[in-house]
Tab-separated table of C-alpha atoms in Angstrom:
chain	number	residue	atom	x	y	z
A	1	GLY	CA	-8.048	-10.775	16.082
A	2	ALA	CA	-4.705	-8.999	16.088
A	3	GLY	CA	-3.656	-7.132	12.993
A	4	VAL	CA	-0.235	-6.688	11.463
A	5	SER	CA	2.203	-5.182	13.919
A	6	GLN	CA	5.509	-3.475	13.259
A	7	SER	CA	8.331	-2.379	15.485
A	8	PRO	CA	9.750	0.025	16.236
A	9	SER	CA	7.178	2.647	15.320
A	10	ASN	CA	9.918	5.230	14.935
A	11	LYS	CA	13.632	4.833	14.406
A	12	VAL	CA	16.227	7.584	14.238
A	13	THR	CA	19.706	6.528	13.232
A	14	GLU	CA	22.938	8.017	12.045
A	15	LYS	CA	24.152	7.678	8.498
A	16	GLY	CA	26.218	4.539	8.081
A	17	LYS	CA	24.545	2.537	10.853
A	18	ASP	CA	22.587	-0.651	10.265
A	19	VAL	CA	18.896	-0.903	11.206
A	20	GLU	CA	16.455	-3.779	11.602
A	21	LEU	CA	12.733	-3.363	11.187
A	22	ARG	CA	10.330	-6.056	12.349
A	23	CYS	CA	6.954	-7.170	11.067
A	24	ASP	CA	4.518	-9.599	12.696
A	25	PRO	CA	1.893	-10.604	10.130
A	26	ILE	CA	-1.620	-11.784	10.828
A	27	SER	CA	-1.593	-15.394	11.967
A	28	GLY	CA	-2.356	-17.741	9.098
A	29	HIS	CA	-1.421	-15.305	6.351
A	30	THR	CA	1.001	-16.937	3.988
A	31	ALA	CA	2.083	-13.842	2.098
A	32	LEU	CA	4.088	-10.950	3.524
A	33	TYR	CA	5.125	-7.773	1.764
A	34	TRP	CA	7.425	-4.851	2.505
A	35	TYR	CA	6.829	-1.417	0.984
A	36	ARG	CA	8.506	1.932	1.385
A	37	GLN	CA	6.760	5.286	1.292
A	38	SER	CA	8.666	8.520	1.001
A	39	LEU	CA	7.022	11.764	2.086
A	40	GLY	CA	4.025	12.586	-0.075
A	41	GLN	CA	4.616	9.643	-2.368
A	42	GLY	CA	2.899	6.365	-3.124
A	43	LEU	CA	4.075	2.999	-1.935
A	44	GLU	CA	7.178	1.466	-3.442
A	45	PHE	CA	7.308	-2.328	-3.412
A	46	LEU	CA	10.457	-3.774	-1.843
A	47	ILE	CA	10.134	-7.520	-1.291
A	48	TYR	CA	7.480	-10.221	-1.071
A	49	PHE	CA	7.401	-13.614	0.662
A	50	GLN	CA	4.898	-16.326	-0.222
A	51	GLY	CA	4.928	-19.476	1.867
A	52	ASN	CA	8.123	-21.454	1.403
A	53	SER	CA	8.830	-20.083	-2.049
A	54	ALA	CA	11.889	-17.990	-2.790
A	55	PRO	CA	11.095	-14.340	-2.055
A	56	ASP	CA	10.527	-11.818	-4.822
A	57	LYS	CA	13.312	-9.311	-4.193
A	58	SER	CA	12.826	-7.368	-7.376
A	59	GLY	CA	11.946	-4.138	-5.575
A	60	LEU	CA	14.950	-3.888	-3.281
A	61	PRO	CA	16.747	-0.648	-4.232
A	62	SER	CA	20.280	-1.835	-3.459
A	63	ASP	CA	22.255	-4.664	-1.912
A	64	ARG	CA	22.214	-2.755	1.370
A	65	PHE	CA	18.627	-3.944	1.757
A	66	SER	CA	17.757	-7.493	2.755
A	67	ALA	CA	14.870	-9.278	4.427
A	68	GLU	CA	14.199	-12.572	6.102
A	69	ARG	CA	11.068	-14.365	7.107
A	70	THR	CA	11.600	-16.962	9.805
A	71	GLY	CA	9.256	-19.890	10.253
A	72	GLY	CA	6.841	-18.465	7.727
A	73	SER	CA	5.781	-15.775	10.170
A	74	VAL	CA	7.831	-12.856	11.504
A	75	SER	CA	9.902	-10.877	9.031
A	76	THR	CA	12.869	-8.596	9.502
A	77	LEU	CA	13.944	-5.957	7.000
A	78	THR	CA	17.586	-4.981	7.401
A	79	ILE	CA	19.169	-1.885	5.938
A	80	GLN	CA	22.933	-1.794	6.147
A	81	ARG	CA	25.047	1.359	6.080
A	82	THR	CA	21.978	3.579	6.048
A	83	GLN	CA	21.907	6.675	3.861
A	84	GLN	CA	19.791	9.800	4.212
A	85	GLU	CA	17.736	8.804	1.175
A	86	ASP	CA	16.634	5.702	3.101
A	87	SER	CA	14.502	7.953	5.318
A	88	ALA	CA	10.898	6.922	4.767
A	89	VAL	CA	8.015	5.033	6.311
A	90	TYR	CA	8.473	1.297	5.886
A	91	LEU	CA	5.181	-0.558	5.672
A	92	CYS	CA	4.571	-4.258	6.029
A	93	ALA	CA	1.457	-6.045	4.824
A	94	SER	CA	0.196	-9.604	4.865
A	95	SER	CA	-2.495	-11.452	2.982
A	96	TYR	CA	-4.172	-14.842	2.925
A	97	ARG	CA	-3.776	-16.699	-0.287
A	98	THR	CA	-7.157	-16.446	-2.005
A	99	GLY	CA	-6.414	-16.822	-5.678
A	100	ALA	CA	-7.058	-13.650	-7.609
A	101	TYR	CA	-8.212	-11.816	-4.498
A	102	ASN	CA	-5.350	-10.042	-2.850
A	103	GLU	CA	-6.611	-7.832	-0.032
A	104	GLN	CA	-3.587	-6.819	1.932
A	105	PHE	CA	-3.645	-5.885	5.588
A	106	PHE	CA	-1.123	-3.248	6.535
A	107	GLY	CA	0.757	-2.588	9.713
A	108	PRO	CA	1.134	0.942	11.100
A	109	GLY	CA	4.597	1.300	9.626
A	110	THR	CA	8.031	2.209	10.931
A	111	ARG	CA	9.149	5.772	10.337
A	112	LEU	CA	12.886	5.701	9.693
A	113	THR	CA	14.908	8.893	9.899
A	114	VAL	CA	18.565	8.802	8.897
A	115	LEU	CA	20.487	11.826	10.114
B	1	SER	CA	7.242	1.609	-13.170
B	2	GLN	CA	4.227	3.051	-11.488
B	3	GLN	CA	0.951	1.446	-12.480
B	4	GLY	CA	-1.821	3.497	-10.940
B	5	GLU	CA	-2.048	7.241	-11.228
B	6	GLU	CA	-4.655	9.027	-9.153
B	7	ASP	CA	-6.299	12.241	-10.166
B	8	PRO	CA	-6.596	14.829	-8.734
B	9	GLN	CA	-3.536	14.925	-6.497
B	10	ALA	CA	-5.472	16.932	-3.946
B	11	LEU	CA	-9.157	17.623	-3.431
B	12	SER	CA	-10.839	19.912	-0.929
B	13	ILE	CA	-14.606	19.834	-0.418
B	14	GLN	CA	-17.239	20.849	2.096
B	15	GLU	CA	-18.803	18.336	4.420
B	16	GLY	CA	-21.867	16.768	2.827
B	17	GLU	CA	-20.558	17.079	-0.726
B	18	ASN	CA	-19.532	14.115	-2.841
B	19	ALA	CA	-15.871	13.414	-3.569
B	20	THR	CA	-14.731	11.727	-6.758
B	21	MET	CA	-11.228	10.423	-7.286
B	22	ASN	CA	-9.942	8.805	-10.431
B	23	CYS	CA	-7.259	6.227	-11.121
B	24	SER	CA	-5.660	5.229	-14.393
B	25	TYR	CA	-3.417	2.260	-14.972
B	26	LYS	CA	-1.338	0.902	-17.802
B	27	THR	CA	-1.448	-2.882	-18.039
B	28	SER	CA	-4.075	-5.608	-17.762
B	29	ILE	CA	-5.251	-6.354	-14.259
B	30	ASN	CA	-6.995	-9.059	-12.271
B	31	ASN	CA	-8.442	-6.618	-9.814
B	32	LEU	CA	-8.163	-3.050	-8.627
B	33	GLN	CA	-8.317	-1.984	-5.017
B	34	TRP	CA	-8.750	1.286	-3.190
B	35	TYR	CA	-7.019	1.982	0.092
B	36	ARG	CA	-7.189	4.823	2.563
B	37	GLN	CA	-4.289	6.192	4.587
B	38	ASN	CA	-4.474	8.521	7.557
B	39	SER	CA	-1.493	10.621	8.567
B	40	GLY	CA	1.068	8.746	6.485
B	41	ARG	CA	0.783	5.499	8.412
B	42	GLY	CA	-0.810	2.122	7.680
B	43	LEU	CA	-3.236	1.709	4.838
B	44	VAL	CA	-6.747	0.398	5.258
B	45	HIS	CA	-8.396	-1.611	2.526
B	46	LEU	CA	-11.661	-0.048	1.339
B	47	ILE	CA	-12.919	-2.017	-1.604
B	48	LEU	CA	-11.798	-4.436	-4.302
B	49	ILE	CA	-13.289	-4.617	-7.769
B	50	ARG	CA	-12.511	-7.475	-10.113
B	51	SER	CA	-11.688	-6.958	-13.761
B	52	ASN	CA	-15.026	-8.479	-14.818
B	53	GLU	CA	-17.018	-6.115	-12.604
B	54	ARG	CA	-18.070	-2.629	-13.640
B	55	GLU	CA	-19.417	-1.161	-10.432
B	56	LYS	CA	-19.349	-1.959	-6.754
B	57	HIS	CA	-20.832	-0.344	-3.670
B	58	SER	CA	-19.865	-0.417	-0.024
B	59	GLY	CA	-21.702	1.934	2.293
B	60	ARG	CA	-21.009	5.479	1.089
B	61	LEU	CA	-18.400	4.243	-1.364
B	62	ARG	CA	-19.018	3.570	-5.025
B	63	VAL	CA	-16.286	2.244	-7.280
B	64	THR	CA	-16.445	1.926	-11.037
B	65	LEU	CA	-14.044	0.169	-13.342
B	66	ASP	CA	-13.661	0.669	-17.082
B	67	THR	CA	-11.137	-1.838	-18.355
B	68	SER	CA	-11.382	-0.488	-21.917
B	69	LYS	CA	-10.113	2.875	-20.662
B	70	LYS	CA	-7.949	1.325	-17.956
B	71	SER	CA	-9.489	3.598	-15.370
B	72	SER	CA	-11.403	3.472	-12.121
B	73	SER	CA	-13.195	6.013	-9.988
B	74	LEU	CA	-13.947	6.155	-6.281
B	75	LEU	CA	-16.964	8.166	-5.207
B	76	ILE	CA	-17.528	9.026	-1.566
B	77	THR	CA	-21.030	10.328	-1.037
B	78	ALA	CA	-22.146	12.696	1.716
B	79	SER	CA	-18.575	13.253	2.831
B	80	ARG	CA	-17.648	13.792	6.454
B	81	ALA	CA	-14.687	15.485	8.079
B	82	ALA	CA	-13.524	12.019	9.154
B	83	ASP	CA	-13.105	11.079	5.489
B	84	THR	CA	-10.095	13.391	5.344
B	85	ALA	CA	-7.211	11.132	4.298
B	86	SER	CA	-5.142	10.048	1.322
B	87	TYR	CA	-6.723	7.562	-1.035
B	88	PHE	CA	-4.700	5.172	-3.171
B	89	CYS	CA	-5.625	2.827	-5.946
B	90	ALA	CA	-3.625	-0.357	-6.335
B	91	THR	CA	-3.560	-2.919	-9.088
B	92	ASP	CA	-2.693	-6.564	-9.214
B	93	GLY	CA	-1.692	-7.822	-12.636
B	94	LYS	CA	-1.273	-11.484	-11.795
B	95	ALA	CA	-3.240	-14.248	-10.115
B	96	GLY	CA	-2.556	-15.096	-6.518
B	97	ASN	CA	-0.685	-13.106	-3.912
B	98	THR	CA	1.534	-10.612	-5.660
B	99	PRO	CA	2.755	-7.186	-4.691
B	100	LEU	CA	0.266	-4.472	-5.419
B	101	VAL	CA	1.356	-1.492	-7.471
B	102	PHE	CA	0.191	1.756	-5.908
B	103	GLY	CA	-0.324	5.217	-7.301
B	104	LYS	CA	0.755	8.387	-5.514
B	105	GLY	CA	-2.664	8.963	-4.068
B	106	THR	CA	-5.261	11.699	-3.816
B	107	ARG	CA	-5.201	13.788	-0.684
B	108	LEU	CA	-8.805	14.521	0.293
B	109	SER	CA	-9.668	17.283	2.729
B	110	VAL	CA	-13.254	17.516	3.934
B	111	ILE	CA	-13.982	20.815	5.606
B	112	ALA	CA	-16.621	20.886	8.320
């Protein structure tokens, strides 16, 4: 079946502009995660949605970052007033709730460049 | 704070040799996972080992877990040029679906 998809694959924007990144998780997966990866670094957790529960926003770096998940499926990560330090690859992942097992399936990522 | 720390940061070997990567973590875990990433894009899940398991195999992959030392190792046997990628360990400290905490990864280069 289809995997996790993300769009756009690349986004170049000017400092101060707002951007929206989209994630389509695997159908039936109740959990959705956003991570950020700067060049040569590991993944930094941003936000996590699980079913209808309130999202875990503990990883969002500032109030310029927000995310929504509509209808328990598609998610949008919005970055307002982008800064150059926001340049990174933004990765989305989804997983099926299986208790202690937590294999996450990743999308290909969106490479964001803020000029 | 970062949970997993991979070692070495970079590893270069000849095709056919074995590659060993290590991961250390700080807090108690439910499971530990290894992921592979090509060219800085999406990660692919390789193997998951639960906290009550000590060793697990999957094809040419062998993972060990030592919870007393809070460490894990990933062994790739008979490496191939196609194994060239970055490898990350990730830990999950709670039950259920929770965000994984990733290390910075080991960049493996397999030279043909």
